[in-house]
Tab-separated table of N, CA and C in Angstrom:
chain	number	residue	atom	x	y	z
Y	13	VAL	N	-69.385	110.129	63.800
Y	13	VAL	CA	-68.609	110.868	62.818
Y	13	VAL	C	-68.279	109.926	61.670
Y	14	THR	N	-68.546	110.388	60.465
Y	14	THR	CA	-68.099	109.687	59.264
Y	14	THR	C	-67.003	110.528	58.636
Y	15	LEU	N	-65.837	109.957	58.501
Y	15	LEU	CA	-64.719	110.630	57.841
Y	15	LEU	C	-64.647	110.131	56.413
Y	16	ASP	N	-64.871	111.020	55.482
Y	16	ASP	CA	-64.719	110.672	54.076
Y	16	ASP	C	-63.332	111.118	53.635
Y	17	TYR	N	-62.699	110.293	52.831
Y	17	TYR	CA	-61.385	110.643	52.313
Y	17	TYR	C	-61.253	110.084	50.904
Y	18	LEU	N	-60.293	110.628	50.172
Y	18	LEU	CA	-60.132	110.242	48.775
Y	18	LEU	C	-59.060	109.177	48.576
Y	19	SER	N	-57.903	109.324	49.248
Y	19	SER	CA	-56.825	108.414	48.880
Y	19	SER	C	-55.903	107.961	50.007
Y	20	ASN	N	-55.761	108.713	51.067
Y	20	ASN	CA	-54.753	108.396	52.060
Y	20	ASN	C	-55.337	107.557	53.199
Y	21	ASP	N	-55.301	106.235	53.025
Y	21	ASP	CA	-55.857	105.307	54.016
Y	21	ASP	C	-55.216	105.497	55.395
Y	22	GLU	N	-53.901	105.650	55.412
Y	22	GLU	CA	-53.179	105.772	56.679
Y	22	GLU	C	-53.590	107.031	57.430
Y	23	ARG	N	-53.682	108.156	56.724
Y	23	ARG	CA	-54.076	109.417	57.367
Y	23	ARG	C	-55.516	109.339	57.871
Y	24	ALA	N	-56.393	108.692	57.111
Y	24	ALA	CA	-57.787	108.540	57.534
Y	24	ALA	C	-57.875	107.736	58.824
Y	25	GLN	N	-57.129	106.652	58.905
Y	25	GLN	CA	-57.144	105.831	60.114
Y	25	GLN	C	-56.540	106.580	61.306
Y	26	HIS	N	-55.487	107.341	61.044
Y	26	HIS	CA	-54.864	108.143	62.100
Y	26	HIS	C	-55.860	109.179	62.636
Y	27	THR	N	-56.570	109.848	61.742
Y	27	THR	CA	-57.566	110.843	62.151
Y	27	THR	C	-58.695	110.190	62.941
Y	28	LYS	N	-59.140	109.042	62.472
Y	28	LYS	CA	-60.193	108.291	63.179
Y	28	LYS	C	-59.742	107.973	64.602
Y	29	GLN	N	-58.540	107.458	64.749
Y	29	GLN	CA	-58.018	107.112	66.073
Y	29	GLN	C	-57.883	108.353	66.950
Y	30	HIS	N	-57.448	109.445	66.358
Y	30	HIS	CA	-57.304	110.696	67.113
Y	30	HIS	C	-58.651	111.157	67.668
Y	31	ILE	N	-59.684	111.123	66.840
Y	31	ILE	CA	-61.024	111.525	67.294
Y	31	ILE	C	-61.518	110.585	68.387
Y	32	GLU	N	-61.333	109.307	68.191
Y	32	GLU	CA	-61.783	108.331	69.189
Y	32	GLU	C	-61.069	108.527	70.526
Y	33	ASN	N	-59.785	108.817	70.474
Y	33	ASN	CA	-59.010	108.996	71.702
Y	33	ASN	C	-59.329	110.312	72.404
Y	34	GLU	N	-59.475	111.380	71.633
Y	34	GLU	CA	-59.694	112.699	72.206
Y	34	GLU	C	-61.130	112.912	72.672
Y	35	ALA	N	-62.076	112.336	71.982
Y	35	ALA	CA	-63.488	112.610	72.279
Y	35	ALA	C	-64.191	111.434	72.936
Y	36	ASP	N	-63.433	110.432	73.315
Y	36	ASP	CA	-64.030	109.225	73.887
Y	36	ASP	C	-65.191	108.749	73.012
Y	37	ALA	N	-64.916	108.676	71.715
Y	37	ALA	CA	-65.957	108.345	70.735
Y	37	ALA	C	-65.776	106.945	70.181
Y	38	GLN	N	-65.268	106.052	70.986
Y	38	GLN	CA	-65.017	104.684	70.534
Y	38	GLN	C	-66.262	104.087	69.885
Y	39	GLY	N	-66.110	103.591	68.678
Y	39	GLY	CA	-67.214	102.958	67.985
Y	39	GLY	C	-68.172	103.925	67.321
Y	40	ARG	N	-67.934	105.217	67.462
Y	40	ARG	CA	-68.828	106.196	66.862
Y	40	ARG	C	-68.146	106.977	65.737
Y	41	VAL	N	-67.072	106.411	65.204
Y	41	VAL	CA	-66.353	107.016	64.097
Y	41	VAL	C	-66.123	105.946	63.040
Y	42	ILE	N	-66.494	106.253	61.805
Y	42	ILE	CA	-66.211	105.345	60.699
Y	42	ILE	C	-65.485	106.117	59.605
Y	43	THR	N	-64.741	105.398	58.804
Y	43	THR	CA	-64.098	105.999	57.644
Y	43	THR	C	-64.734	105.429	56.389
Y	44	CYS	N	-64.871	106.279	55.393
Y	44	CYS	CA	-65.397	105.873	54.087
Y	44	CYS	C	-64.539	106.517	53.018
Y	45	LYS	N	-64.170	105.738	52.048
Y	45	LYS	CA	-63.364	106.234	50.944
Y	45	LYS	C	-64.308	106.546	49.793
Y	46	ALA	N	-64.492	107.841	49.488
Y	46	ALA	CA	-65.407	108.242	48.426
Y	46	ALA	C	-64.949	109.549	47.809
Y	47	ASP	N	-65.063	109.637	46.516
Y	47	ASP	CA	-64.763	110.844	45.761
Y	47	ASP	C	-66.038	111.677	45.713
Y	48	VAL	N	-66.023	112.857	46.333
Y	48	VAL	CA	-67.240	113.667	46.406
Y	48	VAL	C	-67.674	114.222	45.053
Y	49	THR	N	-66.815	114.136	44.055
Y	49	THR	CA	-67.225	114.577	42.720
Y	49	THR	C	-67.976	113.494	41.961
Y	50	ASP	N	-68.056	112.300	42.545
Y	50	ASP	CA	-68.747	111.173	41.929
Y	50	ASP	C	-70.070	110.954	42.656
Y	51	GLU	N	-71.170	111.238	41.984
Y	51	GLU	CA	-72.494	111.180	42.609
Y	51	GLU	C	-72.812	109.799	43.190
Y	52	THR	N	-72.427	108.742	42.482
Y	52	THR	CA	-72.686	107.390	42.960
Y	52	THR	C	-71.947	107.128	44.266
Y	53	GLN	N	-70.688	107.527	44.341
Y	53	GLN	CA	-69.909	107.327	45.562
Y	53	GLN	C	-70.465	108.155	46.721
Y	54	VAL	N	-70.950	109.349	46.421
Y	54	VAL	CA	-71.546	110.188	47.477
Y	54	VAL	C	-72.827	109.548	47.995
Y	55	ASN	N	-73.632	109.003	47.103
Y	55	ASN	CA	-74.851	108.320	47.537
Y	55	ASN	C	-74.526	107.127	48.429
Y	56	GLU	N	-73.490	106.356	48.068
Y	56	GLU	CA	-73.071	105.225	48.896
Y	56	GLU	C	-72.545	105.699	50.247
Y	57	LEU	N	-71.800	106.792	50.255
Y	57	LEU	CA	-71.290	107.380	51.493
Y	57	LEU	C	-72.447	107.784	52.408
Y	58	ALA	N	-73.435	108.464	51.852
Y	58	ALA	CA	-74.588	108.895	52.645
Y	58	ALA	C	-75.376	107.708	53.165
Y	59	GLN	N	-75.527	106.683	52.334
Y	59	GLN	CA	-76.260	105.493	52.757
Y	59	GLN	C	-75.534	104.770	53.887
Y	60	THR	N	-74.229	104.650	53.780
Y	60	THR	CA	-73.434	104.028	54.841
Y	60	THR	C	-73.573	104.823	56.137
Y	61	THR	N	-73.504	106.144	56.031
Y	61	THR	CA	-73.648	106.997	57.212
Y	61	THR	C	-75.029	106.837	57.833
Y	62	ALA	N	-76.067	106.883	57.000
Y	62	ALA	CA	-77.437	106.741	57.504
Y	62	ALA	C	-77.661	105.375	58.139
Y	63	ASN	N	-77.127	104.331	57.520
Y	63	ASN	CA	-77.280	102.981	58.076
Y	63	ASN	C	-76.548	102.828	59.413
Y	64	THR	N	-75.419	103.490	59.527
Y	64	THR	CA	-74.604	103.372	60.738
Y	64	THR	C	-75.128	104.247	61.873
Y	65	PHE	N	-75.504	105.475	61.543
Y	65	PHE	CA	-75.836	106.455	62.580
Y	65	PHE	C	-77.289	106.933	62.552
Y	66	GLY	N	-78.078	106.455	61.606
Y	66	GLY	CA	-79.485	106.844	61.560
Y	66	GLY	C	-79.771	108.117	60.794
Y	67	GLY	N	-78.780	108.702	60.174
Y	67	GLY	CA	-78.996	109.911	59.378
Y	67	GLY	C	-77.769	110.788	59.369
Y	68	ILE	N	-77.950	111.977	58.844
Y	68	ILE	CA	-76.877	112.967	58.788
Y	68	ILE	C	-77.398	114.220	59.477
Y	69	ASP	N	-76.715	114.635	60.523
Y	69	ASP	CA	-77.101	115.838	61.252
Y	69	ASP	C	-76.246	117.036	60.872
Y	70	ILE	N	-74.958	116.783	60.665
Y	70	ILE	CA	-74.012	117.856	60.342
Y	70	ILE	C	-73.148	117.391	59.180
Y	71	LEU	N	-73.019	118.247	58.189
Y	71	LEU	CA	-72.165	117.976	57.033
Y	71	LEU	C	-71.125	119.078	56.958
Y	72	ILE	N	-69.866	118.700	56.923
Y	72	ILE	CA	-68.784	119.668	56.743
Y	72	ILE	C	-68.098	119.350	55.432
Y	73	ASN	N	-68.156	120.298	54.514
Y	73	ASN	CA	-67.533	120.141	53.197
Y	73	ASN	C	-66.153	120.781	53.221
Y	74	ASN	N	-65.143	119.929	53.218
Y	74	ASN	CA	-63.765	120.383	53.308
Y	74	ASN	C	-62.900	119.783	52.208
Y	75	ALA	N	-63.522	119.222	51.183
Y	75	ALA	CA	-62.749	118.606	50.100
Y	75	ALA	C	-62.058	119.691	49.270
Y	76	LEU	N	-60.912	119.336	48.743
Y	76	LEU	CA	-60.114	120.264	47.953
Y	76	LEU	C	-59.476	119.498	46.798
Y	77	SER	N	-59.701	119.978	45.580
Y	77	SER	CA	-58.955	119.405	44.461
Y	77	SER	C	-57.490	119.704	44.703
Y	78	HIS	N	-56.637	118.814	44.242
Y	78	HIS	CA	-55.209	119.027	44.482
Y	78	HIS	C	-54.831	120.454	44.117
Y	79	TYR	N	-54.120	121.107	45.030
Y	79	TYR	CA	-53.708	122.489	44.791
Y	79	TYR	C	-52.431	122.742	45.554
Y	80	SER	N	-51.530	123.479	44.936
Y	80	SER	CA	-50.301	123.878	45.600
Y	80	SER	C	-50.343	125.382	45.796
Y	81	PHE	N	-50.352	125.813	47.034
Y	81	PHE	CA	-50.362	127.236	47.352
Y	81	PHE	C	-48.948	127.777	47.238
Y	82	ASP	N	-48.540	127.991	46.007
Y	82	ASP	CA	-47.208	128.488	45.689
Y	82	ASP	C	-47.380	129.787	44.914
Y	83	PRO	N	-47.112	130.930	45.544
Y	83	PRO	CA	-47.382	132.208	44.891
Y	83	PRO	C	-46.416	132.579	43.765
Y	84	ARG	N	-45.394	131.804	43.560
Y	84	ARG	CA	-44.437	132.122	42.502
Y	84	ARG	C	-45.006	131.750	41.143
Y	85	ASN	N	-44.896	132.657	40.217
Y	85	ASN	CA	-45.262	132.401	38.826
Y	85	ASN	C	-46.712	131.924	38.652
Y	86	ARG	N	-47.648	132.562	39.294
Y	86	ARG	CA	-49.041	132.169	39.173
Y	86	ARG	C	-49.868	133.351	38.648
Y	87	ASN	N	-49.395	133.997	37.617
Y	87	ASN	CA	-50.174	135.107	37.080
Y	87	ASN	C	-51.282	134.600	36.156
Y	88	THR	N	-52.112	135.505	35.702
Y	88	THR	CA	-53.276	135.138	34.903
Y	88	THR	C	-52.900	134.359	33.654
Y	89	GLN	N	-51.817	134.726	33.009
Y	89	GLN	CA	-51.417	134.054	31.782
Y	89	GLN	C	-50.994	132.611	32.012
Y	90	GLN	N	-50.638	132.258	33.205
Y	90	GLN	CA	-50.205	130.893	33.493
Y	90	GLN	C	-51.360	129.976	33.879
Y	91	HIS	N	-52.543	130.510	33.995
Y	91	HIS	CA	-53.719	129.694	34.288
Y	91	HIS	C	-54.437	129.365	32.984
Y	92	GLN	N	-54.916	128.161	32.899
Y	92	GLN	CA	-55.715	127.728	31.762
Y	92	GLN	C	-57.153	127.543	32.239
Y	93	LEU	N	-58.088	127.572	31.315
Y	93	LEU	CA	-59.483	127.370	31.684
Y	93	LEU	C	-59.670	126.008	32.359
Y	94	ASP	N	-58.885	125.029	31.959
Y	94	ASP	CA	-58.958	123.710	32.600
Y	94	ASP	C	-58.603	123.774	34.090
Y	95	ASP	N	-57.701	124.704	34.467
Y	95	ASP	CA	-57.365	124.873	35.882
Y	95	ASP	C	-58.600	125.313	36.666
Y	96	TYR	N	-59.366	126.221	36.076
Y	96	TYR	CA	-60.602	126.676	36.720
Y	96	TYR	C	-61.606	125.524	36.817
Y	97	ALA	N	-61.728	124.764	35.754
Y	97	ALA	CA	-62.676	123.642	35.728
Y	97	ALA	C	-62.321	122.611	36.795
Y	98	THR	N	-61.041	122.338	36.972
Y	98	THR	CA	-60.602	121.383	37.986
Y	98	THR	C	-60.996	121.860	39.382
Y	99	GLN	N	-60.766	123.124	39.662
Y	99	GLN	CA	-61.115	123.658	40.979
Y	99	GLN	C	-62.630	123.705	41.191
Y	100	LEU	N	-63.366	124.085	40.159
Y	100	LEU	CA	-64.831	124.087	40.269
Y	100	LEU	C	-65.370	122.681	40.469
Y	101	GLU	N	-64.775	121.714	39.803
Y	101	GLU	CA	-65.195	120.316	39.938
Y	101	GLU	C	-65.054	119.849	41.392
Y	102	GLY	N	-63.899	120.102	41.972
Y	102	GLY	CA	-63.655	119.643	43.336
Y	102	GLY	C	-64.403	120.454	44.377
Y	103	CYS	N	-64.427	121.748	44.204
Y	103	CYS	CA	-65.010	122.622	45.217
Y	103	CYS	C	-66.531	122.703	45.096
Y	104	LEU	N	-67.011	123.084	43.945
Y	104	LEU	CA	-68.445	123.315	43.803
Y	104	LEU	C	-69.229	122.028	43.548
Y	105	LYS	N	-68.767	121.204	42.621
Y	105	LYS	CA	-69.493	119.973	42.328
Y	105	LYS	C	-69.470	119.032	43.532
Y	106	GLY	N	-68.336	118.912	44.183
Y	106	GLY	CA	-68.250	118.051	45.357
Y	106	GLY	C	-69.205	118.513	46.451
Y	107	THR	N	-69.248	119.805	46.688
Y	107	THR	CA	-70.153	120.354	47.700
Y	107	THR	C	-71.600	120.191	47.271
Y	108	TYR	N	-71.885	120.444	46.022
Y	108	TYR	CA	-73.243	120.258	45.509
Y	108	TYR	C	-73.699	118.810	45.735
Y	109	ASN	N	-72.849	117.853	45.360
Y	109	ASN	CA	-73.198	116.436	45.517
Y	109	ASN	C	-73.493	116.074	46.967
Y	110	THR	N	-72.633	116.494	47.876
Y	110	THR	CA	-72.839	116.123	49.273
Y	110	THR	C	-74.054	116.831	49.872
Y	111	CYS	N	-74.250	118.083	49.523
Y	111	CYS	CA	-75.394	118.836	50.063
Y	111	CYS	C	-76.723	118.273	49.569
Y	112	THR	N	-76.821	118.026	48.276
Y	112	THR	CA	-78.100	117.530	47.755
Y	112	THR	C	-78.398	116.116	48.251
Y	113	THR	N	-77.357	115.371	48.592
Y	113	THR	CA	-77.561	114.038	49.142
Y	113	THR	C	-77.925	114.105	50.627
Y	114	ALA	N	-77.316	115.015	51.367
Y	114	ALA	CA	-77.553	115.107	52.812
Y	114	ALA	C	-78.838	115.847	53.164
Y	115	LEU	N	-79.258	116.791	52.358
Y	115	LEU	CA	-80.408	117.627	52.714
Y	115	LEU	C	-81.683	116.849	53.037
Y	116	PRO	N	-82.063	115.836	52.280
Y	116	PRO	CA	-83.282	115.104	52.652
Y	116	PRO	C	-83.197	114.467	54.043
Y	117	THR	N	-82.012	114.005	54.431
Y	117	THR	CA	-81.832	113.426	55.754
Y	117	THR	C	-81.930	114.507	56.817
Y	118	CYS	N	-81.297	115.660	56.561
Y	118	CYS	CA	-81.363	116.769	57.518
Y	118	CYS	C	-82.806	117.225	57.689
Y	119	ASP	N	-83.522	117.349	56.587
Y	119	ASP	CA	-84.914	117.784	56.623
Y	119	ASP	C	-85.777	116.768	57.363
Y	120	ALA	N	-85.529	115.499	57.131
Y	120	ALA	CA	-86.300	114.448	57.808
Y	120	ALA	C	-86.053	114.475	59.315
Y	121	ASN	N	-84.869	114.898	59.719
Y	121	ASN	CA	-84.539	115.008	61.144
Y	121	ASN	C	-84.957	116.362	61.704
Y	122	HIS	N	-85.627	117.172	60.888
Y	122	HIS	CA	-86.106	118.497	61.283
Y	122	HIS	C	-84.972	119.394	61.758
Y	123	GLY	N	-84.019	119.531	60.920
Y	123	GLY	CA	-82.902	120.407	61.227
Y	123	GLY	C	-81.618	119.810	60.718
Y	124	GLY	N	-80.575	120.464	61.001
Y	124	GLY	CA	-79.275	119.998	60.576
Y	124	GLY	C	-78.386	121.183	60.287
Y	125	ARG	N	-77.156	120.886	60.050
Y	125	ARG	CA	-76.163	121.929	59.788
Y	125	ARG	C	-75.297	121.518	58.618
Y	126	ILE	N	-75.025	122.473	57.752
Y	126	ILE	CA	-74.064	122.290	56.672
Y	126	ILE	C	-73.048	123.411	56.792
Y	127	VAL	N	-71.778	123.038	56.827
Y	127	VAL	CA	-70.691	123.998	56.911
Y	127	VAL	C	-69.767	123.766	55.722
Y	128	ASN	N	-69.636	124.776	54.885
Y	128	ASN	CA	-68.756	124.710	53.718
Y	128	ASN	C	-67.490	125.502	54.011
Y	129	ILE	N	-66.349	124.915	53.713
Y	129	ILE	CA	-65.076	125.581	53.959
Y	129	ILE	C	-64.674	126.345	52.708
Y	130	SER	N	-64.650	127.654	52.842
Y	130	SER	CA	-64.279	128.532	51.738
Y	130	SER	C	-62.878	129.072	52.004
Y	131	SER	N	-62.625	130.312	51.642
Y	131	SER	CA	-61.303	130.894	51.815
Y	131	SER	C	-61.405	132.396	52.015
Y	132	ASN	N	-60.543	132.921	52.869
Y	132	ASN	CA	-60.480	134.364	53.049
Y	132	ASN	C	-59.945	135.066	51.801
Y	133	LEU	N	-59.373	134.315	50.888
Y	133	LEU	CA	-58.836	134.910	49.665
Y	133	LEU	C	-59.924	135.453	48.740
Y	134	VAL	N	-61.161	135.001	48.911
Y	134	VAL	CA	-62.252	135.513	48.083
Y	134	VAL	C	-62.432	137.003	48.344
Y	135	ASP	N	-62.381	137.403	49.601
Y	135	ASP	CA	-62.539	138.815	49.953
Y	135	ASP	C	-61.232	139.595	49.913
Y	136	SER	N	-60.125	138.903	50.032
Y	136	SER	CA	-58.823	139.569	50.067
Y	136	SER	C	-57.803	138.737	49.296
Y	137	PRO	N	-57.842	138.814	47.963
Y	137	PRO	CA	-56.964	137.969	47.135
Y	137	PRO	C	-55.524	138.484	47.092
Y	138	ILE	N	-54.794	138.256	48.187
Y	138	ILE	CA	-53.438	138.785	48.302
Y	138	ILE	C	-52.413	138.007	47.484
Y	139	VAL	N	-52.788	136.842	46.998
Y	139	VAL	CA	-51.925	136.049	46.141
Y	139	VAL	C	-52.725	135.642	44.901
Y	140	PRO	N	-52.072	135.459	43.765
Y	140	PRO	CA	-52.801	135.232	42.510
Y	140	PRO	C	-53.198	133.775	42.254
Y	141	TYR	N	-54.009	133.215	43.131
Y	141	TYR	CA	-54.521	131.853	42.940
Y	141	TYR	C	-55.872	131.959	42.238
Y	142	HIS	N	-55.863	132.473	41.028
Y	142	HIS	CA	-57.096	132.843	40.324
Y	142	HIS	C	-58.112	131.703	40.240
Y	143	ASP	N	-57.679	130.530	39.864
Y	143	ASP	CA	-58.601	129.408	39.701
Y	143	ASP	C	-59.190	128.962	41.039
Y	144	TYR	N	-58.364	128.884	42.047
Y	144	TYR	CA	-58.801	128.502	43.388
Y	144	TYR	C	-59.787	129.526	43.959
Y	145	ILE	N	-59.435	130.803	43.831
Y	145	ILE	CA	-60.278	131.872	44.367
Y	145	ILE	C	-61.622	131.921	43.654
Y	146	ALA	N	-61.623	131.727	42.348
Y	146	ALA	CA	-62.882	131.729	41.595
Y	146	ALA	C	-63.789	130.588	42.061
Y	147	ALA	N	-63.223	129.413	42.287
Y	147	ALA	CA	-64.018	128.272	42.750
Y	147	ALA	C	-64.562	128.517	44.150
Y	148	LYS	N	-63.748	129.071	45.031
Y	148	LYS	CA	-64.214	129.361	46.384
Y	148	LYS	C	-65.266	130.471	46.370
Y	149	GLY	N	-65.151	131.420	45.443
Y	149	GLY	CA	-66.187	132.442	45.293
Y	149	GLY	C	-67.510	131.827	44.859
Y	150	ALA	N	-67.447	130.868	43.947
Y	150	ALA	CA	-68.654	130.152	43.523
Y	150	ALA	C	-69.253	129.388	44.704
Y	151	LEU	N	-68.405	128.805	45.541
Y	151	LEU	CA	-68.874	128.090	46.724
Y	151	LEU	C	-69.622	129.021	47.675
Y	152	ILE	N	-69.122	130.228	47.845
Y	152	ILE	CA	-69.803	131.193	48.715
Y	152	ILE	C	-71.176	131.542	48.153
Y	153	GLY	N	-71.264	131.752	46.842
Y	153	GLY	CA	-72.561	132.022	46.223
Y	153	GLY	C	-73.523	130.866	46.412
Y	154	PHE	N	-73.035	129.645	46.208
Y	154	PHE	CA	-73.861	128.454	46.411
Y	154	PHE	C	-74.310	128.352	47.868
Y	155	THR	N	-73.396	128.609	48.797
Y	155	THR	CA	-73.716	128.535	50.224
Y	155	THR	C	-74.814	129.523	50.587
Y	156	ARG	N	-74.700	130.745	50.102
Y	156	ARG	CA	-75.702	131.768	50.420
Y	156	ARG	C	-77.073	131.405	49.862
Y	157	SER	N	-77.108	130.924	48.633
Y	157	SER	CA	-78.409	130.583	48.047
Y	157	SER	C	-79.001	129.340	48.706
Y	158	LEU	N	-78.160	128.372	49.050
Y	158	LEU	CA	-78.645	127.180	49.731
Y	158	LEU	C	-79.134	127.523	51.138
Y	159	ALA	N	-78.457	128.439	51.806
Y	159	ALA	CA	-78.886	128.860	53.142
Y	159	ALA	C	-80.284	129.456	53.091
Y	160	GLN	N	-80.547	130.235	52.075
Y	160	GLN	CA	-81.865	130.845	51.918
Y	160	GLN	C	-82.940	129.776	51.740
Y	161	GLU	N	-82.671	128.798	50.904
Y	161	GLU	CA	-83.636	127.735	50.626
Y	161	GLU	C	-83.794	126.780	51.800
Y	162	ALA	N	-82.678	126.270	52.301
Y	162	ALA	CA	-82.723	125.231	53.333
Y	162	ALA	C	-83.135	125.780	54.693
Y	163	GLY	N	-82.945	127.062	54.904
Y	163	GLY	CA	-83.366	127.661	56.169
Y	163	GLY	C	-84.846	127.458	56.431
Y	164	ALA	N	-85.642	127.456	55.384
Y	164	ALA	CA	-87.086	127.231	55.524
Y	164	ALA	C	-87.389	125.836	56.050
Y	165	TRP	N	-86.453	124.915	55.904
Y	165	TRP	CA	-86.634	123.540	56.373
Y	165	TRP	C	-85.970	123.317	57.726
Y	166	GLY	N	-85.412	124.380	58.299
Y	166	GLY	CA	-84.740	124.241	59.593
Y	166	GLY	C	-83.297	123.805	59.487
Y	167	VAL	N	-82.730	123.876	58.290
Y	167	VAL	CA	-81.330	123.491	58.080
Y	167	VAL	C	-80.494	124.761	57.969
Y	168	THR	N	-79.478	124.872	58.806
Y	168	THR	CA	-78.585	126.018	58.784
Y	168	THR	C	-77.410	125.719	57.867
Y	169	VAL	N	-77.126	126.643	56.954
Y	169	VAL	CA	-76.016	126.486	56.015
Y	169	VAL	C	-75.107	127.697	56.158
Y	170	ASN	N	-73.837	127.448	56.414
Y	170	ASN	CA	-72.849	128.511	56.582
Y	170	ASN	C	-71.563	128.153	55.860
Y	171	ALA	N	-70.706	129.158	55.744
Y	171	ALA	CA	-69.359	128.942	55.208
Y	171	ALA	C	-68.357	129.526	56.187
Y	172	ILE	N	-67.228	128.898	56.265
Y	172	ILE	CA	-66.096	129.417	57.031
Y	172	ILE	C	-65.052	129.852	56.015
Y	173	ALA	N	-64.641	131.106	56.098
Y	173	ALA	CA	-63.633	131.634	55.184
Y	173	ALA	C	-62.264	131.491	55.840
Y	174	ALA	N	-61.733	130.299	55.757
Y	174	ALA	CA	-60.468	129.984	56.417
Y	174	ALA	C	-59.286	130.654	55.722
Y	175	GLY	N	-58.236	130.858	56.486
Y	175	GLY	CA	-56.974	131.337	55.940
Y	175	GLY	C	-56.047	130.165	55.691
Y	176	LEU	N	-54.824	130.460	55.343
Y	176	LEU	CA	-53.842	129.429	55.041
Y	176	LEU	C	-53.587	128.551	56.261
Y	177	THR	N	-53.594	127.259	56.043
Y	177	THR	CA	-53.315	126.301	57.105
Y	177	THR	C	-51.893	125.782	56.916
Y	178	VAL	N	-51.056	126.076	57.846
Y	178	VAL	CA	-49.653	125.684	57.776
Y	178	VAL	C	-49.530	124.187	58.041
Y	179	GLY	N	-48.612	123.559	57.323
Y	179	GLY	CA	-48.314	122.167	57.595
Y	179	GLY	C	-49.116	121.169	56.788
Y	180	THR	N	-49.845	121.625	55.793
Y	180	THR	CA	-50.595	120.710	54.943
Y	180	THR	C	-49.822	120.461	53.653
Y	181	ASP	N	-50.194	119.425	52.933
Y	181	ASP	CA	-49.558	119.155	51.642
Y	181	ASP	C	-49.734	120.344	50.700
Y	182	SER	N	-50.902	120.955	50.733
Y	182	SER	CA	-51.186	122.069	49.830
Y	182	SER	C	-50.347	123.304	50.148
Y	183	SER	N	-50.013	123.505	51.412
Y	183	SER	CA	-49.263	124.723	51.787
Y	183	SER	C	-47.753	124.508	51.810
Y	184	ARG	N	-47.299	123.341	51.429
Y	184	ARG	CA	-45.867	123.030	51.482
Y	184	ARG	C	-45.004	124.047	50.714
Y	185	ALA	N	-45.480	124.513	49.560
Y	185	ALA	CA	-44.683	125.424	48.721
Y	185	ALA	C	-44.891	126.903	49.058
Y	186	THR	N	-45.742	127.185	50.029
Y	186	THR	CA	-46.001	128.590	50.391
Y	186	THR	C	-44.767	129.209	50.977
Y	187	THR	N	-44.429	130.371	50.477
Y	187	THR	CA	-43.219	131.052	50.949
Y	187	THR	C	-43.482	131.696	52.315
Y	188	GLU	N	-42.437	131.892	53.068
Y	188	GLU	CA	-42.543	132.430	54.427
Y	188	GLU	C	-43.199	133.811	54.438
Y	189	ASP	N	-42.919	134.658	53.430
Y	189	ASP	CA	-43.505	136.004	53.429
Y	189	ASP	C	-45.032	135.963	53.282
Y	190	VAL	N	-45.581	134.966	52.596
Y	190	VAL	CA	-47.028	134.824	52.468
Y	190	VAL	C	-47.611	134.309	53.765
């Protein structure tokens, strides 16, 4: 397992230790600090993973540009085009970078899995997170088209439309009724 993270060294090490303890994976977990929106850093991340483990078999895209799931005062007029660009940068560009870097390794191993984490809000936008929902909708479109292409190479590409995860930094401002 390669754990990529952007900034929280302590949380990355804690997660690494948790995986090692729970899965008896001692020595089979590494952490790498890389920004998935930076192509050079993604290439270095993939190279480190390939050098350590011999390739990439499964890629899970779970990166998220900073976002606060706070339904108060988030109507259309309060969003700027830059808000959409920020979410697209983190969600779509980050996923694009990791997928295009991992696919040759998956293909060389004659198979592989890519799992992109989307959101149930795309199909049921019960709160007005317009910029976030638009980016996750773009991710679903990318996932579907990539699945069509990569399936011919034996690579399975799927998305999980997750709901709100309680207890994260992003969900801290979410009201109880949501």
